[in-house]
XYZ file of C-alpha atoms in Angstrom:
624
model
C 38.334 -13.938 18.477
C 35.457 -14.397 20.929
C 34.977 -10.647 21.259
C 34.874 -10.291 17.476
C 32.219 -12.996 17.212
C 30.130 -11.301 19.908
C 30.218 -8.019 18.017
C 29.225 -9.800 14.790
C 26.176 -11.415 16.424
C 24.995 -8.057 17.736
C 25.145 -6.634 14.237
C 22.285 -8.930 13.159
C 19.948 -7.170 15.551
C 21.059 -3.651 14.641
C 21.592 -3.825 10.891
C 21.543 -0.386 9.278
C 19.770 -0.003 5.943
C 21.793 1.324 3.049
C 20.735 2.817 -0.277
C 22.232 -0.058 -2.241
C 22.279 -3.801 -1.611
C 25.469 -4.910 0.100
C 26.706 -8.353 0.966
C 29.868 -9.199 2.859
C 31.158 -12.263 4.667
C 31.427 -11.759 8.400
C 33.210 -15.020 9.176
C 35.822 -17.031 7.385
C 34.618 -20.429 6.107
C 36.832 -22.194 8.618
C 35.256 -20.414 11.604
C 32.345 -21.799 13.609
C 29.173 -19.704 13.660
C 28.235 -18.510 17.143
C 24.611 -18.815 18.268
C 22.116 -17.357 18.903
C 21.828 -15.444 15.633
C 19.216 -12.702 15.513
C 17.839 -10.947 12.457
C 15.518 -7.973 12.901
C 13.179 -6.231 10.470
C 14.307 -2.793 9.224
C 11.964 -1.120 11.726
C 13.218 -3.462 14.503
C 9.670 -4.567 15.400
C 10.048 -8.163 14.138
C 12.809 -10.563 15.072
C 13.687 -14.103 14.085
C 16.200 -15.858 16.337
C 18.239 -18.956 15.446
C 19.803 -21.380 17.889
C 21.774 -24.616 17.643
C 19.916 -27.429 19.404
C 21.517 -30.107 21.549
C 20.891 -32.741 18.862
C 22.973 -30.780 16.366
C 20.066 -29.260 14.469
C 19.024 -25.633 13.995
C 15.918 -24.084 15.541
C 14.258 -20.692 15.248
C 11.675 -18.544 17.020
C 9.695 -15.518 15.834
C 8.687 -12.479 17.868
C 6.713 -9.364 16.963
C 6.916 -6.226 19.087
C 8.696 -8.250 21.786
C 5.920 -10.879 21.905
C 6.949 -14.431 21.010
C 4.442 -15.879 18.537
C 6.355 -18.899 17.234
C 8.515 -20.583 19.841
C 11.436 -22.998 19.378
C 10.852 -24.746 16.019
C 13.045 -26.951 13.882
C 14.168 -25.927 10.432
C 16.578 -27.246 7.850
C 16.933 -30.438 5.848
C 17.696 -33.993 6.903
C 19.831 -36.331 4.861
C 22.486 -33.685 4.282
C 25.110 -34.812 6.771
C 26.587 -32.368 9.242
C 24.152 -29.461 9.819
C 26.583 -27.204 11.694
C 26.807 -23.831 9.887
C 30.334 -22.886 8.832
C 29.799 -19.333 7.607
C 27.288 -16.499 7.765
C 26.932 -13.391 5.622
C 24.398 -10.613 5.530
C 23.049 -7.823 3.400
C 20.459 -5.046 3.639
C 18.250 -3.836 0.808
C 16.367 -0.556 0.503
C 14.782 -0.032 -2.890
C 11.352 0.040 -4.560
C 9.453 -2.199 -6.932
C 7.181 -0.644 -9.550
C 4.881 -3.438 -10.722
C 3.259 -3.501 -14.142
C 0.017 -3.849 -12.196
C -0.874 -4.671 -8.629
C -2.329 -3.279 -5.425
C -0.287 -0.081 -5.714
C 2.012 1.657 -8.168
C 5.099 1.836 -5.957
C 6.071 -0.886 -3.461
C 8.929 -0.450 -0.944
C 11.321 -3.398 -1.093
C 13.167 -3.112 2.214
C 14.608 -6.020 4.148
C 17.563 -7.473 6.053
C 18.955 -10.852 5.059
C 21.508 -13.384 6.162
C 22.750 -16.602 4.616
C 23.944 -19.559 6.663
C 26.276 -21.951 4.893
C 25.766 -25.522 6.042
C 27.804 -28.487 4.827
C 25.766 -29.228 1.695
C 23.133 -26.501 1.496
C 22.338 -22.939 2.485
C 19.653 -21.363 4.658
C 18.683 -17.893 3.458
C 16.651 -15.728 5.844
C 14.942 -12.376 5.303
C 13.179 -10.006 7.677
C 10.762 -7.405 6.288
C 8.601 -4.990 8.261
C 5.552 -7.191 7.547
C 6.981 -10.658 7.958
C 9.911 -13.042 7.780
C 10.863 -15.775 5.336
C 13.490 -18.478 4.933
C 14.391 -20.977 2.254
C 16.826 -23.810 1.627
C 19.157 -23.776 -1.348
C 20.186 -27.292 -2.335
C 20.686 -29.371 -5.516
C 17.449 -30.557 -7.094
C 18.745 -34.095 -7.458
C 19.608 -34.460 -3.757
C 17.276 -36.652 -1.646
C 16.373 -34.759 1.529
C 13.490 -34.270 3.957
C 12.088 -30.934 5.115
C 12.340 -30.500 8.889
C 10.516 -27.158 9.060
C 8.133 -26.614 11.959
C 5.862 -23.808 13.103
C 5.566 -24.282 16.850
C 3.042 -21.643 17.868
C 3.428 -20.190 21.354
C -0.247 -20.601 22.288
C -3.487 -22.171 21.116
C -4.327 -19.512 18.548
C -7.266 -19.455 16.122
C -6.689 -20.304 12.450
C -8.412 -20.403 9.062
C -7.265 -22.378 6.007
C -7.734 -22.648 2.256
C -10.150 -25.456 1.403
C -10.327 -25.811 -2.358
C -13.598 -24.774 -3.982
C -15.431 -25.074 -0.664
C -15.885 -22.840 2.352
C -12.696 -22.194 4.290
C -11.828 -24.378 7.271
C -12.078 -22.289 10.435
C -12.247 -20.593 12.757
C -10.445 -23.541 14.336
C -8.228 -23.687 17.398
C -4.740 -24.901 16.525
C -5.133 -27.797 18.956
C -8.272 -28.972 17.154
C -6.430 -29.696 13.911
C -5.773 -33.377 13.427
C -4.288 -33.991 10.016
C -3.243 -32.031 6.959
C -4.122 -28.447 6.072
C -3.515 -26.421 2.938
C -2.161 -22.891 2.957
C -2.834 -20.072 3.146
C -3.082 -20.563 6.923
C -4.224 -17.310 8.564
C -3.768 -17.042 12.329
C -5.218 -14.715 14.941
C -3.020 -14.719 18.041
C -4.971 -11.899 19.697
C -6.633 -8.626 18.682
C -3.272 -7.029 17.911
C -1.291 -9.897 16.385
C -2.126 -11.715 13.137
C -0.007 -14.057 11.033
C -0.296 -16.042 7.826
C 1.772 -19.045 6.719
C 2.391 -19.584 3.026
C 5.230 -19.963 0.536
C 6.762 -17.848 -2.234
C 8.656 -18.515 -5.460
C 7.907 -22.221 -5.835
C 10.279 -22.729 -8.756
C 10.104 -26.515 -8.436
C 8.869 -29.159 -6.041
C 5.631 -29.970 -4.291
C 3.376 -27.111 -3.144
C 3.323 -26.583 0.617
C 1.183 -28.843 2.812
C 1.018 -28.434 6.581
C 0.094 -31.018 9.210
C -0.570 -31.199 12.933
C -1.910 -33.581 15.542
C -4.838 -33.203 17.902
C -4.101 -31.266 21.100
C -0.878 -29.805 19.681
C -0.005 -26.297 18.507
C 2.963 -27.457 16.437
C 2.619 -27.665 12.642
C 5.175 -29.376 10.416
C 5.678 -29.570 6.665
C 4.052 -32.625 5.090
C 5.023 -31.820 1.497
C 8.225 -32.880 -0.209
C 11.129 -30.416 -0.050
C 11.354 -27.481 -2.427
C 13.399 -24.325 -2.720
C 10.379 -22.114 -2.083
C 10.465 -19.500 0.658
C 8.590 -20.456 3.828
C 6.798 -17.252 4.739
C 5.376 -15.878 7.996
C 3.352 -12.767 7.188
C 2.562 -10.439 10.090
C 0.204 -7.578 10.895
C -1.351 -5.894 13.887
C -4.671 -6.031 12.010
C -5.847 -8.609 9.455
C -6.089 -5.923 6.782
C -2.327 -5.468 6.918
C -1.957 -9.057 5.725
C -4.277 -8.288 2.799
C -2.273 -5.200 1.821
C 1.122 -6.933 2.022
C 3.383 -7.490 -0.991
C 5.682 -9.892 0.820
C 5.020 -12.886 -1.450
C 5.630 -10.927 -4.646
C 8.813 -9.358 -3.286
C 10.211 -12.822 -2.537
C 9.887 -13.724 -6.211
C 12.552 -12.710 -8.736
C 12.207 -9.793 -11.110
C 11.065 -10.533 -14.690
C 13.635 -12.193 -16.951
C 16.135 -9.658 -18.211
C 15.158 -8.138 -21.539
C 11.544 -9.375 -21.453
C 9.003 -6.597 -22.037
C 5.653 -6.816 -20.227
C 4.337 -3.371 -21.153
C 1.644 -5.128 -23.218
C 0.025 -6.523 -20.047
C -3.141 -4.527 -19.368
C -5.280 -5.361 -16.305
C -8.980 -4.633 -16.504
C -12.575 -5.826 -16.528
C -13.816 -8.727 -18.669
C -17.357 -9.683 -19.572
C -17.966 -13.433 -19.798
C -20.147 -15.685 -21.941
C -20.687 -18.644 -19.559
C -23.429 -17.175 -17.335
C -25.250 -15.292 -20.083
C -26.356 -18.424 -21.964
C -30.136 -18.803 -21.901
C -30.978 -15.230 -20.861
C -33.815 -13.729 -22.915
C -34.268 -10.002 -23.506
C -36.662 -8.391 -26.012
C -36.912 -11.511 -28.132
C -33.161 -12.155 -28.157
C -31.780 -15.285 -26.489
C -28.167 -15.163 -25.394
C -25.955 -18.136 -26.082
C -22.254 -18.836 -26.485
C -21.943 -17.907 -30.143
C -21.073 -14.984 -32.406
C -24.291 -12.882 -32.212
C -24.164 -12.883 -28.400
C -20.417 -12.334 -28.377
C -20.834 -9.231 -30.532
C -23.434 -7.807 -28.160
C -21.035 -8.394 -25.268
C -18.166 -6.741 -27.133
C -20.353 -3.738 -27.953
C -21.283 -3.388 -24.278
C -17.693 -3.775 -23.127
C -16.458 -1.216 -25.629
C -19.131 1.332 -24.721
C -18.153 1.051 -21.065
C -14.366 0.972 -21.564
C -14.019 -2.638 -20.461
C -10.973 -4.415 -21.848
C -12.024 -8.001 -22.496
C -14.566 -10.691 -23.379
C -13.819 -14.172 -22.007
C -15.064 -17.148 -24.072
C -15.551 -20.210 -21.905
C -15.756 -23.961 -22.534
C -16.912 -25.840 -25.627
C -16.118 -23.232 -28.280
C -13.818 -25.764 -30.011
C -16.020 -28.779 -29.170
C -16.900 -30.605 -25.927
C -14.144 -29.522 -23.559
C -13.392 -33.054 -22.324
C -13.710 -34.595 -25.777
C -10.541 -36.354 -26.877
C -11.086 -35.267 -30.460
C -11.947 -31.635 -29.698
C -9.268 -29.723 -31.579
C -8.444 -26.372 -29.913
C -7.202 -25.025 -33.247
C -9.705 -26.372 -35.768
C -12.808 -27.658 -33.966
C -16.250 -26.316 -33.145
C -16.860 -22.591 -33.610
C -13.313 -21.694 -34.612
C -14.503 -19.600 -37.579
C -16.737 -17.594 -35.232
C -13.788 -17.141 -32.862
C -11.698 -15.681 -35.698
C -14.526 -13.259 -36.428
C -15.086 -12.133 -32.837
C -11.360 -11.525 -32.372
C -11.367 -9.397 -35.518
C -14.535 -7.594 -34.404
C -13.143 -7.058 -30.918
C -10.070 -5.339 -32.321
C -12.288 -2.791 -34.060
C -13.861 -2.049 -30.671
C -10.612 -2.173 -28.635
C -11.822 -5.285 -26.758
C -9.509 -8.277 -26.403
C -10.790 -11.867 -26.499
C -9.812 -14.570 -24.014
C -10.041 -18.224 -25.086
C -10.791 -21.192 -22.840
C -8.496 -24.212 -23.089
C -9.200 -27.451 -21.235
C -6.300 -29.607 -20.063
C -7.486 -32.432 -22.333
C -6.999 -30.310 -25.438
C -3.928 -28.733 -23.915
C -2.238 -32.138 -23.663
C -3.564 -33.998 -26.719
C -2.441 -31.207 -29.023
C 0.985 -29.513 -28.877
C 0.645 -26.746 -26.298
C 3.427 -24.643 -27.827
C 1.706 -24.659 -31.199
C -1.717 -23.989 -29.702
C -0.618 -20.935 -27.729
C 1.398 -19.519 -30.620
C -1.627 -19.932 -32.872
C -3.899 -18.146 -30.384
C -1.406 -15.303 -30.333
C -1.251 -15.212 -34.122
C -5.063 -15.061 -34.217
C -4.863 -11.999 -31.988
C -6.298 -13.455 -28.758
C -5.632 -11.528 -25.541
C -5.357 -14.428 -23.099
C -6.301 -17.959 -22.108
C -8.357 -19.463 -19.324
C -6.891 -22.902 -18.599
C -9.210 -25.406 -16.944
C -9.056 -28.745 -15.094
C -5.299 -29.298 -15.107
C -4.435 -32.897 -14.161
C -1.403 -34.347 -12.427
C 0.195 -34.369 -8.998
C 0.568 -31.010 -7.226
C 4.260 -30.866 -8.205
C 3.446 -31.743 -11.826
C 0.674 -29.144 -11.917
C 3.030 -26.491 -10.615
C 5.626 -27.349 -13.247
C 3.023 -27.292 -16.025
C 1.470 -24.067 -14.766
C 4.864 -22.377 -14.830
C 5.573 -23.738 -18.321
C 2.247 -22.485 -19.693
C 2.729 -19.103 -18.030
C 6.140 -18.729 -19.694
C 4.753 -19.761 -23.089
C 1.893 -17.301 -22.677
C 4.366 -14.532 -21.871
C 6.376 -15.404 -24.964
C 3.203 -15.151 -27.049
C 1.809 -12.039 -25.321
C -1.119 -13.873 -23.749
C -2.573 -13.235 -20.306
C -3.438 -16.372 -18.317
C -6.045 -17.448 -15.774
C -5.918 -20.931 -14.237
C -9.197 -22.508 -13.049
C -10.597 -25.662 -11.493
C -8.276 -26.586 -8.644
C -5.168 -24.653 -9.695
C -1.853 -24.616 -7.873
C -1.942 -21.913 -5.229
C -0.496 -18.517 -6.174
C 2.821 -17.648 -4.576
C 3.737 -14.207 -5.864
C 4.522 -15.254 -9.439
C 2.920 -12.079 -10.846
C 6.165 -10.212 -10.121
C 8.210 -12.453 -12.416
C 5.426 -12.984 -14.958
C 2.883 -10.125 -14.807
C 0.784 -11.919 -17.449
C -0.268 -14.360 -14.673
C -3.182 -12.100 -13.781
C -5.505 -14.360 -11.763
C -6.456 -17.875 -10.562
C -9.584 -19.562 -9.244
C -7.899 -20.235 -5.925
C -11.217 -19.917 -4.090
C -14.844 -20.875 -4.022
C -15.985 -18.779 -6.950
C -19.360 -17.068 -7.108
C -22.005 -19.526 -8.426
C -19.326 -21.865 -9.744
C -19.127 -24.599 -7.122
C -21.312 -27.479 -6.010
C -22.342 -25.540 -2.896
C -23.407 -21.907 -2.471
C -20.904 -19.203 -1.595
C -22.065 -18.059 1.812
C -21.569 -14.408 2.859
C -19.286 -15.596 5.652
C -17.087 -17.445 3.162
C -16.458 -14.339 1.092
C -15.349 -12.258 4.074
C -13.150 -15.151 5.188
C -11.479 -15.966 1.868
C -10.365 -12.363 1.331
C -8.297 -12.734 4.525
C -7.081 -16.234 3.640
C -7.049 -17.192 -0.054
C -6.481 -13.654 -1.311
C -3.255 -13.331 0.691
C -1.705 -15.755 -1.814
C -2.407 -13.565 -4.825
C -5.044 -12.477 -7.335
C -8.351 -14.394 -7.308
C -10.914 -14.995 -10.059
C -14.200 -15.106 -8.118
C -16.385 -13.756 -10.988
C -18.474 -11.549 -8.721
C -20.650 -8.747 -10.026
C -24.025 -10.195 -10.973
C -26.658 -7.568 -11.716
C -29.592 -10.002 -11.956
C -29.576 -12.069 -8.774
C -32.399 -14.358 -9.916
C -30.577 -15.712 -12.990
C -33.820 -17.209 -14.293
C -33.611 -19.148 -17.543
C -29.830 -19.345 -17.566
C -28.446 -22.610 -18.916
C -25.636 -22.622 -16.369
C -27.765 -21.357 -13.515
C -26.883 -23.051 -10.203
C -29.509 -24.735 -8.068
C -28.972 -22.385 -5.125
C -29.340 -18.736 -4.140
C -26.715 -16.107 -4.919
C -26.477 -15.304 -1.188
C -25.697 -11.619 -1.597
C -27.277 -8.258 -2.392
C -26.837 -6.078 -5.461
C -24.770 -3.554 -3.523
C -22.752 -6.379 -2.014
C -22.097 -7.966 -5.413
C -20.788 -4.698 -6.829
C -18.599 -4.136 -3.769
C -17.055 -7.592 -4.163
C -15.752 -6.698 -7.635
C -13.574 -4.046 -5.999
C -12.632 -5.925 -2.842
C -11.408 -9.012 -4.722
C -7.871 -8.408 -5.935
C -7.362 -9.610 -9.505
C -5.610 -8.522 -12.662
C -8.785 -9.265 -14.581
C -12.177 -8.722 -12.948
C -14.565 -11.122 -14.664
C -18.191 -9.978 -14.405
C -20.820 -12.573 -15.310
C -24.055 -10.892 -16.399
C -25.715 -9.641 -19.580
C -25.555 -5.970 -20.654
C -29.244 -5.322 -20.042
C -28.965 -6.418 -16.401
C -26.252 -3.834 -15.726
C -28.068 -1.142 -17.687
C -31.042 -1.474 -15.309
C -28.753 -0.271 -12.514
C -26.733 2.667 -13.901
C -25.238 3.629 -10.530
C -23.845 0.126 -10.027
C -22.608 -0.004 -13.620
C -20.853 3.323 -13.108
C -19.127 1.999 -9.995
C -17.885 -1.139 -11.750
C -16.672 0.717 -14.833
C -14.812 3.183 -12.605
C -12.512 0.354 -11.494
C -9.764 1.455 -13.853
C -6.591 -0.536 -13.322
C -3.706 -0.587 -12.633
C -4.427 0.579 -9.104
C -2.387 3.494 -7.805
C -3.050 2.560 -4.177
C -5.003 0.031 -2.102
C -5.809 0.043 1.593
C -7.886 -2.275 3.738
C -9.517 0.297 5.995
C -10.959 -2.141 8.492
C -12.256 -5.681 8.808
C -12.380 -8.892 10.801
C -11.874 -12.403 9.455
C -15.215 -14.024 8.686
C -17.159 -10.875 9.635
C -16.656 -7.928 7.291
C -14.153 -5.982 5.204
C -13.852 -2.386 3.964
C -11.434 -1.880 1.054
C -10.358 1.351 -0.666
C -8.557 1.462 -4.006
C -7.397 4.420 -6.083
C -8.021 3.929 -9.798
C -5.618 4.842 -12.586
C -7.511 8.123 -13.122
C -7.035 8.971 -9.403
C -10.677 8.279 -8.506
C -11.078 6.588 -5.117
C -13.442 3.638 -4.739
C -14.531 1.927 -1.533
C -16.179 -1.477 -1.227
C -17.643 -2.926 1.967
C -19.071 -6.408 2.490
C -20.435 -8.240 5.512
C -21.283 -11.787 6.517
C -24.807 -12.917 7.403
C -25.058 -10.186 10.066
C -26.262 -6.643 9.475
C -23.896 -3.954 10.728
C -23.239 -0.212 10.675
C -19.776 1.177 9.988
C -18.030 4.531 9.931
C -15.460 4.765 7.139
C -12.695 7.322 7.785
C -11.493 9.182 4.686
C -8.038 10.046 6.009
C -6.462 8.499 2.898
C -7.724 11.442 0.804
C -5.466 14.363 0.012
C -6.385 17.920 0.923
C -9.317 19.365 -0.984
C -13.017 18.932 -1.551
C -14.527 15.759 -2.927
C -17.929 14.397 -3.896
C -18.872 10.922 -2.699
C -21.577 8.825 -4.369
C -22.756 6.148 -1.928
C -24.573 2.983 -2.985
C -25.721 0.871 -0.060
C -28.319 -1.723 0.838
C -31.888 -0.537 1.100
C -33.603 -0.318 4.471
C -35.459 -3.570 3.752
C -32.558 -5.387 2.075
C -31.545 -8.922 3.072
C -29.633 -11.486 1.022
C -32.334 -14.091 1.824
C -35.335 -12.021 0.800
C -35.035 -8.502 -0.662
C -31.606 -8.958 -2.199
C -31.970 -6.344 -4.980
C -32.984 -3.462 -2.705
C -30.470 -0.609 -2.575
C -30.341 3.176 -2.351
C -28.019 5.864 -3.652
C -27.019 9.192 -2.116
C -24.240 11.759 -2.455
C -22.408 14.088 -0.125
C -19.458 16.466 -0.079
C -16.492 15.133 1.880
C -12.873 15.802 2.761
C -10.050 13.919 4.446
C -11.336 14.658 7.954
C -14.785 13.176 7.335
C -16.267 9.732 7.930
C -18.962 8.081 5.817
C -21.593 6.173 7.760
C -22.993 3.083 6.028
C -25.536 0.389 6.903
C -24.973 -3.112 5.585
C -27.853 -5.559 5.323
C -27.335 -9.249 6.152
C -25.111 -10.602 3.376
C -24.905 -7.132 1.905
C -22.485 -4.379 1.114
C -21.848 -0.819 0.062
C -19.977 0.985 -2.705
C -18.542 4.496 -2.560
C -17.180 6.472 -5.509
C -15.141 9.555 -4.581
C -14.090 12.202 -7.113
C -12.367 15.523 -6.604
C -14.667 18.499 -7.125
């Protein structure tokens, strides 16, 4: 018996992948599980090890490439009685996921998994090549406490989500004294990066982490849920950005539900245009301006126009009827007009109207009108209540063929776009020009390595007039970027709908930049973070649906020069159009200075670019 148990334990380290999922019990329910239990990633580079502590609990540690990054840490639930596992089973999966839209067209779904049966719940553990995850399966009505810890092996450096403000960090783990919100991105050293988040939050309170001064141990401060606790891993921070781990931990779409109607793309927006004056015409948030925006979108093969607040009356007004109030007749007309131009219309819905009027009826009516999606703002309630309502609205939108975008302090994304591809974006960030404080260049190149790991972000980048003079909703601070940098951010920011905020005439003044933005044809065939450092810079490449390659680079407040390798290209000759900051460009002074050049390239070449302080560069590569 002992020899058989020893052989079983070794199998967890040397699991062989098979073409189909398999699951088999390795121990009879009456047997006692032998520790330590080890589960390795399919490539054997990551390992999570479980032990049984002297106090009767279960602990784990996490190592990458033989380096321990998370040392002995508690996991499991309290209040469940005996925590001694009675059975263990495992399976291996080797398949692919083909998302409706996402960072790439084909995603490997390859992992090893084991399930530990405890007296009154289960611990399910998975190891992928880019991270590990575990979750607790227990009855919703059971009162328990989450014991999960992340006891980091050293005093690493971390960054955290911070609402609609600049990210917290860089901060030493030992300097944290209190609660932190995920995503938590960690730099152990120059070759080891991690991120802590959760996936598939079907119910319960969204994850909150906490630590005490002078410690490197983080525990879970939120109430228990059945969500996966996730440790993402990469040897470079860009590998975290490119990961699909959170989506893969979410279930497939409901059986029989068709999402082929979901079309990602670019949307023009009416909020920032209000007050702009061009050739005697003053833009506002009404039908004449909407028609001009639809005409522009149609001419440039953009999919959508987003109508923001107050179209059905003051958004916080208790009597503002989202079906009958305000400019509803104009909304009917712009939806009809948009259909003639192949441009869908998004409708804003504030939580006040969403609650005072039946949400099921409202969303069905928007669908019957022919709307393309909703932007839901200022949801109220506790974090757990907001998550439950967000999921409910997402499901109703799917039923009514509506895309959805949640704004103004939404619940963090957790990979839900796999189950419901209509959940195309969220304002889980400090959006461009939309907060009480300016978006600093450093914040952008931090949030793409922190917030964006959770899922698609609505940052509404892409201004073409950085002065924004005369705009009704103009902020009282600088845009803190350059024209080239703004255009690059539209590509770098992952989102199922890229909302650009300016008027047609502003883009038409810069045809090269307009061409770059309109070449962002989704769904993406491939995405790759070429290089970058948290809080410093990022270089992102994406292949559009028409096989055109686009590259976006952005930097913090420091100027820098970069060489971009083109090894991702296939064999052949290509032409690259390069838009980069002008020689005198600076986000604080000459922020609209840029220059354009072209050159012939192939897969062995590198493109040299110069980024101004707060600036960026855009590259468009087409096969000759």
